[in-house]
Amino acid sequence: MMKKEYDFENMKGRKNPYAKNLKKQVTIRIGVDIIDYFKNQAEETGVPYQNLINLYLRDCVQSNRKLSLNWTL
């Protein structure tokens, strides 16, 4: 049963134990075609496109995927 009033005066604060897992907002330039791709995926899955991009990047990190670039001049 919840009390109608709580005394927060003597409550001790504590740090959020999950703070290190929080997301950080950044600004990044991404090609329009890439954004369109993820927005289409978002419509199909019902998951917001920004979450899908984050999930894909997380998968790359967890899989230790390396980018392969070939520069031809």
Tab-separated table of C-alpha atoms in Angstrom:
chain	number	residue	atom	x	y	z
A	1	MET	CA	0.000	0.000	0.000
A	2	MET	CA	1.422	3.385	-0.955
A	3	LYS	CA	1.511	6.279	1.439
A	4	LYS	CA	-0.221	9.482	0.438
A	5	GLU	CA	2.876	11.475	1.336
A	6	TYR	CA	6.564	10.611	1.326
A	7	ASP	CA	9.359	12.457	3.094
A	8	PHE	CA	12.113	13.131	0.551
A	9	GLU	CA	13.984	15.542	2.804
A	10	ASN	CA	16.290	12.897	4.263
A	11	MET	CA	16.535	10.734	1.170
A	12	LYS	CA	20.086	9.968	0.111
A	13	GLY	CA	20.843	10.248	-3.593
A	14	ARG	CA	22.791	7.664	-5.523
A	15	LYS	CA	24.366	7.535	-8.945
A	16	ASN	CA	22.595	5.817	-11.790
A	17	PRO	CA	24.283	2.396	-12.138
A	18	TYR	CA	23.298	2.289	-15.812
A	19	ALA	CA	24.694	5.730	-16.723
A	20	LYS	CA	27.610	4.241	-18.648
A	21	ASN	CA	25.143	2.455	-20.945
A	22	LEU	CA	23.173	5.560	-21.898
A	23	LYS	CA	23.155	6.904	-25.426
A	24	LYS	CA	24.936	10.077	-26.462
A	25	GLN	CA	23.510	12.451	-29.043
A	26	VAL	CA	25.859	13.197	-31.952
A	27	THR	CA	25.650	14.960	-35.278
A	28	ILE	CA	26.682	12.855	-38.261
A	29	ARG	CA	26.323	13.290	-42.009
A	30	ILE	CA	24.685	10.258	-43.595
A	31	GLY	CA	23.783	9.853	-47.240
A	32	VAL	CA	20.139	10.407	-48.181
A	33	ASP	CA	20.010	6.949	-49.749
A	34	ILE	CA	21.178	5.379	-46.483
A	35	ILE	CA	18.552	7.259	-44.474
A	36	ASP	CA	15.859	6.283	-47.000
A	37	TYR	CA	16.922	2.634	-46.716
A	38	PHE	CA	16.600	2.630	-42.929
A	39	LYS	CA	13.320	4.586	-43.043
A	40	ASN	CA	11.892	1.928	-45.367
A	41	GLN	CA	13.113	-0.760	-42.977
A	42	ALA	CA	11.488	1.175	-40.142
A	43	GLU	CA	8.118	1.137	-41.902
A	44	GLU	CA	8.381	-2.617	-42.433
A	45	THR	CA	9.497	-3.453	-38.894
A	46	GLY	CA	7.776	-0.766	-36.844
A	47	VAL	CA	11.123	0.131	-35.256
A	48	PRO	CA	12.225	3.791	-35.541
A	49	TYR	CA	14.930	4.230	-38.182
A	50	GLN	CA	17.397	5.791	-35.734
A	51	ASN	CA	17.081	2.708	-33.530
A	52	LEU	CA	17.680	0.490	-36.552
A	53	ILE	CA	20.852	2.392	-37.419
A	54	ASN	CA	22.007	2.073	-33.801
A	55	LEU	CA	21.218	-1.661	-33.785
A	56	TYR	CA	23.151	-2.173	-37.019
A	57	LEU	CA	26.174	-0.278	-35.728
A	58	ARG	CA	26.014	-2.208	-32.439
A	59	ASP	CA	26.017	-5.459	-34.428
A	60	CYS	CA	29.123	-4.262	-36.292
A	61	VAL	CA	30.870	-3.551	-32.993
A	62	GLN	CA	29.873	-6.838	-31.371
A	63	SER	CA	30.913	-8.785	-34.480
A	64	ASN	CA	34.175	-6.821	-34.660
A	65	ARG	CA	33.349	-6.178	-38.308
A	66	LYS	CA	36.077	-4.342	-40.205
A	67	LEU	CA	35.496	-2.029	-43.137
A	68	SER	CA	37.234	-3.009	-46.345
A	69	LEU	CA	38.132	-0.086	-48.599
A	70	ASN	CA	39.744	-0.249	-52.026
A	71	TRP	CA	40.805	3.115	-53.422
A	72	THR	CA	41.339	3.150	-57.180
A	73	LEU	CA	42.781	6.161	-58.911
